[in-house]
CSV table of C-alpha atoms (C1' of nucleotides) and ligand atoms in Angstrom, one decimal:
chain,number,residue,atom,x,y,z
S,1,UNK,CA,80.1,96.7,94.8
S,2,UNK,CA,78.8,94.5,98.0
S,3,UNK,CA,80.7,91.3,99.4
S,4,UNK,CA,79.0,88.0,97.7
S,5,UNK,CA,77.9,87.3,101.1
S,6,UNK,CA,75.2,91.2,100.5
S,7,UNK,CA,74.7,89.5,97.1
S,8,UNK,CA,73.5,86.3,98.0
S,9,UNK,CA,72.1,87.7,101.0
S,10,UNK,CA,69.8,89.7,98.6
S,11,UNK,CA,69.1,86.6,96.3
S,12,UNK,CA,67.9,85.4,99.0
S,13,UNK,CA,65.9,87.2,100.3
S,14,UNK,CA,63.8,87.5,97.2
S,15,UNK,CA,63.3,83.6,97.4
S,16,UNK,CA,62.3,83.2,100.4
S,17,UNK,CA,59.6,86.3,100.0
S,18,UNK,CA,58.2,84.8,96.8
S,19,UNK,CA,58.3,81.5,98.6
S,20,UNK,CA,56.7,83.2,101.8
S,21,UNK,CA,53.6,84.7,98.9
S,22,UNK,CA,52.5,81.0,98.7
S,23,UNK,CA,52.8,80.6,101.9
S,24,UNK,CA,56.4,78.3,101.5
S,25,UNK,CA,59.3,77.6,103.9
S,26,UNK,CA,62.8,77.6,102.7
S,27,UNK,CA,65.8,75.4,103.7
S,28,UNK,CA,68.9,76.6,102.1
S,29,UNK,CA,69.8,73.8,99.9
S,30,UNK,CA,66.3,75.0,98.2
S,31,UNK,CA,67.5,78.7,98.4
S,32,UNK,CA,71.4,77.4,97.0
S,33,UNK,CA,70.3,76.0,94.8
S,34,UNK,CA,67.8,78.5,93.3
S,35,UNK,CA,70.5,81.8,93.6
S,36,UNK,CA,73.0,79.9,92.7
S,37,UNK,CA,75.9,80.3,95.9
S,38,UNK,CA,77.5,77.4,97.9
S,39,UNK,CA,75.0,76.7,100.9
S,40,UNK,CA,76.5,76.1,104.0
S,41,UNK,CA,77.5,80.0,103.2
S,42,UNK,CA,74.2,80.7,102.5
S,43,UNK,CA,73.7,79.0,105.9
S,44,UNK,CA,75.9,81.8,107.6
S,45,UNK,CA,74.6,84.4,106.3
S,46,UNK,CA,70.7,83.9,107.0
S,47,UNK,CA,71.9,83.4,110.6
S,48,UNK,CA,73.2,87.1,110.0
S,49,UNK,CA,69.5,87.4,108.6
S,50,UNK,CA,67.3,86.4,111.5
S,51,UNK,CA,69.3,88.4,114.0
S,52,UNK,CA,68.6,91.4,111.8
S,53,UNK,CA,65.1,90.4,111.5
S,54,UNK,CA,65.1,90.1,107.8
S,55,UNK,CA,64.1,87.1,107.7
S,56,UNK,CA,62.4,85.0,110.2
S,57,UNK,CA,63.8,81.1,110.9
S,58,UNK,CA,61.2,78.4,112.1
S,59,UNK,CA,64.3,75.4,113.2
S,60,UNK,CA,63.1,71.3,113.5
S,61,UNK,CA,60.9,69.5,111.1
S,62,UNK,CA,59.3,71.4,109.2
S,63,UNK,CA,60.6,74.7,109.9
S,64,UNK,CA,62.5,76.5,107.4
S,65,UNK,CA,63.2,80.4,106.7
S,66,UNK,CA,59.8,82.6,105.6
S,67,UNK,CA,59.2,86.4,105.9
S,68,UNK,CA,55.8,87.4,107.5
S,69,UNK,CA,53.7,88.1,103.8
S,70,UNK,CA,52.3,92.2,105.3
S,71,UNK,CA,56.5,92.3,106.3
S,72,UNK,CA,58.2,92.0,103.0
S,73,UNK,CA,56.4,95.5,102.1
S,74,UNK,CA,59.0,97.0,104.6
S,75,UNK,CA,61.9,95.2,104.3
S,76,UNK,CA,64.2,97.9,102.3
S,77,UNK,CA,67.6,96.7,100.5
S,78,UNK,CA,68.9,98.8,102.6
S,79,UNK,CA,68.1,96.6,105.7
S,80,UNK,CA,69.8,94.3,104.2
S,81,UNK,CA,72.7,95.7,103.1
S,82,UNK,CA,73.3,96.8,106.6
S,83,UNK,CA,72.7,93.3,108.1
S,84,UNK,CA,75.7,91.6,106.3
S,85,UNK,CA,78.2,94.9,104.7
S,86,UNK,CA,77.1,97.4,106.9
S,87,UNK,CA,76.9,101.0,105.9
S,88,UNK,CA,80.3,102.0,104.8
S,89,UNK,CA,79.2,101.7,101.1
S,90,UNK,CA,76.9,104.6,101.2
S,91,UNK,CA,78.1,106.8,104.2
S,92,UNK,CA,81.8,105.9,104.3
S,93,UNK,CA,84.9,108.2,102.4
S,94,UNK,CA,85.3,106.7,99.0
S,95,UNK,CA,88.8,107.2,99.2
S,96,UNK,CA,89.1,105.5,102.5
S,97,UNK,CA,89.7,108.4,104.7
S,98,UNK,CA,88.8,107.0,108.6
S,99,UNK,CA,85.2,108.8,107.9
S,100,UNK,CA,83.5,110.7,105.2
S,101,UNK,CA,83.6,114.5,106.9
S,102,UNK,CA,82.2,117.5,105.0
S,103,UNK,CA,85.0,119.5,106.8
S,104,UNK,CA,88.3,117.2,106.1
S,105,UNK,CA,86.7,116.2,102.2
S,106,UNK,CA,89.0,113.9,100.6
S,107,UNK,CA,89.8,114.7,96.9
S,108,UNK,CA,86.5,112.6,95.4
S,109,UNK,CA,84.3,114.0,98.2
S,110,UNK,CA,82.3,116.4,96.4
S,111,UNK,CA,81.9,114.5,93.3
S,112,UNK,CA,80.9,111.4,95.3
S,113,UNK,CA,78.6,112.8,96.7
S,114,UNK,CA,76.0,112.5,94.5
S,115,UNK,CA,76.6,109.5,93.3
S,116,UNK,CA,76.7,108.1,96.6
S,117,UNK,CA,73.5,109.3,98.0
S,118,UNK,CA,71.6,108.1,95.0
S,119,UNK,CA,72.9,104.5,96.2
S,120,UNK,CA,71.9,105.4,99.0
S,121,UNK,CA,68.7,106.4,98.0
S,122,UNK,CA,67.9,103.2,96.2
S,123,UNK,CA,69.1,100.8,98.9
S,124,UNK,CA,66.3,103.0,101.9
S,125,UNK,CA,63.3,103.2,98.9
S,126,UNK,CA,63.3,100.0,97.4
S,127,UNK,CA,62.0,97.7,99.2
S,128,UNK,CA,62.0,93.4,99.1
S,129,UNK,CA,58.3,93.4,97.4
S,130,UNK,CA,58.8,95.1,94.2
S,131,UNK,CA,62.0,93.3,93.8
S,132,UNK,CA,60.3,89.8,94.7
S,133,UNK,CA,56.9,90.6,92.1
S,134,UNK,CA,59.5,91.1,89.7
S,135,UNK,CA,60.8,87.8,89.9
S,136,UNK,CA,57.7,86.1,90.3
S,137,UNK,CA,56.7,87.6,86.7
S,138,UNK,CA,59.4,86.5,84.9
S,139,UNK,CA,60.7,90.0,84.3
S,140,UNK,CA,63.8,89.6,86.3
S,141,UNK,CA,66.0,86.8,87.1
S,142,UNK,CA,68.2,85.8,90.1
S,143,UNK,CA,71.0,83.4,88.1
S,144,UNK,CA,73.3,82.6,85.5
Z,1,UNK,CA,83.4,101.3,97.1
Z,2,UNK,CA,86.9,100.1,95.3
Z,3,UNK,CA,89.5,98.5,96.6
Z,4,UNK,CA,92.1,99.4,99.0
Z,5,UNK,CA,94.1,99.1,96.5
Z,6,UNK,CA,92.1,100.9,93.9
Z,7,UNK,CA,92.2,104.2,97.0
Z,8,UNK,CA,96.1,104.0,97.8
Z,9,UNK,CA,96.2,104.1,93.7
Z,10,UNK,CA,93.8,107.0,92.8
Z,11,UNK,CA,95.2,109.0,96.0
Z,12,UNK,CA,98.9,108.4,94.9
Z,13,UNK,CA,98.4,109.4,91.4
Z,14,UNK,CA,96.7,112.5,92.6
Z,15,UNK,CA,99.6,113.4,95.0
Z,16,UNK,CA,102.4,112.2,91.9
Z,17,UNK,CA,100.3,115.1,89.9
Z,18,UNK,CA,101.1,118.0,92.5
Z,19,UNK,CA,104.8,117.1,92.9
Z,20,UNK,CA,104.6,117.3,89.2
Z,21,UNK,CA,103.0,120.5,88.9
Z,22,UNK,CA,106.4,121.4,90.8
Z,23,UNK,CA,109.1,119.4,88.0
Z,24,UNK,CA,109.8,117.2,91.1
Z,25,UNK,CA,109.7,112.7,90.8
Z,26,UNK,CA,108.2,111.1,93.9
Z,27,UNK,CA,109.7,107.9,95.7
Z,28,UNK,CA,107.1,105.5,96.9
Z,29,UNK,CA,108.0,106.0,100.3
Z,30,UNK,CA,107.3,109.9,100.2
Z,31,UNK,CA,104.2,109.2,98.5
Z,32,UNK,CA,102.9,106.1,101.1
Z,33,UNK,CA,103.6,108.9,103.5
Z,34,UNK,CA,101.5,111.3,102.3
Z,35,UNK,CA,98.5,109.6,101.4
Z,36,UNK,CA,99.0,107.2,104.3
Z,37,UNK,CA,99.1,104.3,103.0
Z,38,UNK,CA,101.9,100.8,103.2
Z,39,UNK,CA,105.2,101.8,101.2
Z,40,UNK,CA,106.2,98.0,99.9
Z,41,UNK,CA,102.1,98.1,98.5
Z,42,UNK,CA,101.6,101.3,97.6
Z,43,UNK,CA,105.3,100.1,95.3
Z,44,UNK,CA,103.0,97.7,93.9
Z,45,UNK,CA,100.0,99.6,92.3
Z,46,UNK,CA,103.0,102.2,91.6
Z,47,UNK,CA,103.8,99.3,89.0
Z,48,UNK,CA,100.3,98.7,87.9
Z,49,UNK,CA,99.9,102.3,87.2
Z,50,UNK,CA,103.0,102.4,84.8
Z,51,UNK,CA,102.4,99.5,83.3
Z,52,UNK,CA,99.0,101.2,82.4
Z,53,UNK,CA,100.6,104.4,81.4
Z,54,UNK,CA,98.9,106.5,83.8
Z,55,UNK,CA,102.5,107.5,85.5
Z,56,UNK,CA,106.0,107.5,84.8
Z,57,UNK,CA,108.3,105.9,86.1
Z,58,UNK,CA,112.2,107.1,86.0
Z,59,UNK,CA,114.8,104.1,87.4
Z,60,UNK,CA,117.8,105.3,88.8
Z,61,UNK,CA,119.4,107.7,90.8
Z,62,UNK,CA,117.4,111.2,90.8
Z,63,UNK,CA,114.6,108.8,89.4
Z,64,UNK,CA,110.9,108.7,90.8
Z,65,UNK,CA,107.5,108.6,89.6
Z,66,UNK,CA,105.9,111.6,87.7
Z,67,UNK,CA,103.1,112.5,85.6
Z,68,UNK,CA,103.8,114.5,82.5
Z,69,UNK,CA,102.0,117.7,83.1
Z,70,UNK,CA,100.0,118.4,80.0
Z,71,UNK,CA,98.5,114.7,80.3
Z,72,UNK,CA,97.3,115.4,83.8
Z,73,UNK,CA,94.2,116.7,82.2
Z,74,UNK,CA,94.1,114.2,79.7
Z,75,UNK,CA,93.4,111.3,83.1
Z,76,UNK,CA,90.1,110.2,84.0
Z,77,UNK,CA,89.8,108.7,87.4
Z,78,UNK,CA,88.0,105.9,85.0
Z,79,UNK,CA,91.5,105.0,84.0
Z,80,UNK,CA,92.9,104.4,87.0
Z,81,UNK,CA,89.9,102.5,88.7
Z,82,UNK,CA,90.1,100.4,85.6
Z,83,UNK,CA,93.8,99.4,86.1
Z,84,UNK,CA,93.4,98.5,89.4
Z,85,UNK,CA,89.9,97.1,89.9
Z,86,UNK,CA,88.7,96.6,86.6
Z,87,UNK,CA,85.5,97.7,85.3
Z,88,UNK,CA,83.3,95.4,87.7
Z,89,UNK,CA,82.3,98.6,90.0
Z,90,UNK,CA,80.4,100.4,86.7
Z,91,UNK,CA,79.5,97.0,84.6
Z,92,UNK,CA,79.1,94.3,86.0
Z,93,UNK,CA,75.9,92.5,87.7
Z,94,UNK,CA,75.4,94.6,91.1
Z,95,UNK,CA,74.3,90.5,92.4
Z,96,UNK,CA,76.6,89.5,90.5
Z,97,UNK,CA,75.1,87.3,87.3
Z,98,UNK,CA,78.1,86.9,85.3
Z,99,UNK,CA,76.7,89.6,83.3
Z,100,UNK,CA,74.5,93.1,83.4
Z,101,UNK,CA,72.1,92.0,80.3
Z,102,UNK,CA,69.0,94.1,79.7
Z,103,UNK,CA,67.8,90.7,78.3
Z,104,UNK,CA,68.2,89.0,81.4
Z,105,UNK,CA,68.7,91.3,84.3
Z,106,UNK,CA,68.7,90.6,88.1
Z,107,UNK,CA,66.1,92.1,90.6
Z,108,UNK,CA,68.2,95.7,91.2
Z,109,UNK,CA,68.8,96.1,87.3
Z,110,UNK,CA,66.5,98.7,87.1
Z,111,UNK,CA,67.0,100.5,90.2
Z,112,UNK,CA,71.0,100.6,90.1
Z,113,UNK,CA,71.3,101.5,86.3
Z,114,UNK,CA,70.9,105.2,87.2
Z,115,UNK,CA,73.2,104.5,90.8
Z,116,UNK,CA,76.3,102.7,88.7
Z,117,UNK,CA,75.9,105.2,84.5
Z,118,UNK,CA,76.1,108.1,87.5
Z,119,UNK,CA,79.3,106.8,89.1
Z,120,UNK,CA,80.9,105.7,85.4
Z,121,UNK,CA,80.1,108.7,84.6
Z,122,UNK,CA,81.7,110.4,87.6
Z,123,UNK,CA,84.5,108.4,87.2
Z,124,UNK,CA,84.8,109.0,83.2
Z,125,UNK,CA,84.5,112.6,83.4
Z,126,UNK,CA,86.3,113.5,86.6
Z,127,UNK,CA,90.1,114.3,85.3
Z,128,UNK,CA,93.3,113.7,87.7
Z,129,UNK,CA,93.6,118.1,87.5
Z,130,UNK,CA,90.4,118.9,88.9
Z,131,UNK,CA,91.5,116.3,92.0
Z,132,UNK,CA,95.0,117.6,92.2
Z,133,UNK,CA,94.3,121.1,91.9
Z,134,UNK,CA,91.9,121.2,95.0
Z,135,UNK,CA,94.4,119.6,97.1
Z,136,UNK,CA,97.0,122.0,96.0
Z,137,UNK,CA,94.7,124.9,97.0
Z,138,UNK,CA,93.9,123.3,100.2
Z,139,UNK,CA,90.5,122.7,100.0
Z,140,UNK,CA,90.3,119.1,100.2
Z,141,UNK,CA,92.4,116.4,101.9
Z,142,UNK,CA,94.9,113.4,101.4
Z,143,UNK,CA,94.3,111.5,104.5
Z,144,UNK,CA,93.1,111.0,107.8
D,1,DT,C1',58.3,59.2,123.8
D,2,DA,C1',61.4,58.2,120.3
D,3,DT,C1',62.5,59.6,115.6
D,4,DA,C1',63.0,62.6,111.7
D,5,DA,C1',64.1,67.0,110.4
D,6,DA,C1',65.9,71.1,110.1
D,7,DT,C1',68.1,76.0,111.8
D,8,DA,C1',72.2,77.1,115.1
D,9,DG,C1',76.7,77.6,115.3
D,10,DG,C1',81.8,76.7,116.6
D,11,DA,C1',85.6,74.8,113.9
D,12,DT,C1',88.3,74.6,110.3
D,13,DA,C1',90.1,75.4,105.2
D,14,DA,C1',90.5,77.9,100.9
D,15,DA,C1',90.9,81.8,98.5
D,16,DA,C1',91.6,86.6,97.4
D,17,DT,C1',93.0,90.9,99.8
D,18,DT,C1',96.8,93.1,101.5
D,19,DA,C1',100.8,93.9,103.0
D,20,DT,C1',106.4,93.0,103.4
D,21,DC,C1',111.1,91.6,102.5
D,22,DC,C1',114.8,91.6,99.1
D,23,DG,C1',117.9,90.9,95.6
D,24,DA,C1',118.1,92.7,90.7
D,25,DA,C1',118.3,95.5,87.4
D,26,DA,C1',118.3,100.4,85.7
D,27,DT,C1',120.5,105.0,86.0
D,28,DA,C1',122.6,109.7,87.2
D,29,DA,C1',126.7,111.7,89.8
D,30,DA,C1',131.0,111.7,91.4
T,1,DT,C1',133.7,102.9,86.1
T,2,DT,C1',132.5,102.7,90.4
T,3,DT,C1',129.1,103.9,93.8
T,4,DA,C1',124.5,106.0,95.4
T,5,DT,C1',120.1,105.9,94.7
T,6,DT,C1',115.9,104.1,92.3
T,7,DT,C1',112.7,101.0,90.3
T,8,DC,C1',111.1,96.0,89.4
T,9,DG,C1',109.6,91.7,90.4
T,10,DG,C1',109.7,87.7,93.0
T,11,DA,C1',108.5,85.3,97.1
T,12,DT,C1',106.3,85.4,101.3
T,13,DA,C1',103.3,86.3,105.0
T,14,DA,C1',99.5,88.1,106.9
T,15,DT,C1',94.9,89.3,107.2
T,16,DT,C1',90.0,89.2,105.5
T,17,DT,C1',86.5,87.0,102.7
T,18,DT,C1',84.9,83.5,101.2
T,19,DA,C1',83.0,78.2,101.8
T,20,DT,C1',83.2,73.8,104.1
T,21,DC,C1',81.7,70.5,107.6
T,22,DC,C1',80.6,68.7,112.2
T,23,DT,C1',77.7,68.3,115.7
T,24,DA,C1',74.5,70.3,119.0
T,25,DT,C1',69.9,72.4,119.7
T,26,DT,C1',65.3,72.1,118.4
T,27,DT,C1',60.4,71.1,117.0
T,28,DA,C1',57.0,68.4,114.5
T,29,DT,C1',54.7,64.1,113.8
T,30,DA,C1',54.4,59.0,114.4
C,201,FES,S1,85.4,112.6,103.0
C,201,FES,FE1,85.7,111.1,100.7
C,201,FES,S2,83.7,110.2,100.8
C,201,FES,FE2,83.6,112.8,101.7
C,202,FES,S1,71.8,92.6,85.1
C,202,FES,FE1,72.5,92.3,87.4
C,202,FES,S2,72.4,95.3,87.8
C,202,FES,FE2,72.1,94.3,85.4
DNA sequence: TATAAATAGGATAAAATTATCCGAAATAAA
DNA sequence: TTTATTTCGGATAATTTTATCCTATTTATA
């Protein structure tokens, strides 16, 4: 469904959010250990998330990645997915036509419509906050 | 969403179905022209579809690919997707955990559930027949 | 100011996916 | 039986995605 990069990006964002609630910054090393991802690759993805203003980076000693606490509830999954995979997954044509066009639909267009809208809706309405809180409370997991 | 291979496989199957209604067999050349895909790569995908009994191949002169007419309505999108991409897209974990497990859910598990079930449902209940008929009647398109 | 710790970012490398090429095998028709 | 046509299947290449490595830059603290 999503690229590996996107999966790592989502999980990393969640972990950074959790640590941010505790006022702590985290390193790519700590993140990749916690979400079970390749460290250097994860660091690259973090750069993309910084560029797209999902997470904040502080360089130098005692630096790391963090998210402002009051921003966590405003960040939606869609923003993370968009930063890494773009919007093709829920806006592009399911069969790879150059664009999804109501007036020139592919064979699966109507069938796909609701599925893709459901996906889009879910991504746009799911906040980092709720995902992070479920991890904190132990009702969901970041690895294995 | 789907791999290129899968997109080609779905479109190829639809085109073969249409031609089969007219009692005609088609070659990878004709197929790739009609669905705008690389010919040799499409031929490989057709082999997978043959192996998975989605389409039938007749070797030698006057051969080609076809689908038994009364079988067209029984073939579901899920069978094609499965033959090429496997079932990970609607059975695997959305964040790449080793398996999607209700008792060990990832952060997006609950949110994803309905989306993935919608996708699975759609794939399992959409027949090649309906997709082919819409192309025949000119209400949907295989390329551009 | 010097040092240590951390992110940024460029250069590669490995792996997976997508794509091409060509000869072998099968088969219908001449 | 020969020929032309067509799928099959192995080898290879190109591209994209995933992953690693190393150096530069930044920055808090001693
Ligand atoms: S045209 Fe293919 S999904 Fe809309
Ligand atoms: S565990 Fe991730 S989707 Fe179910």
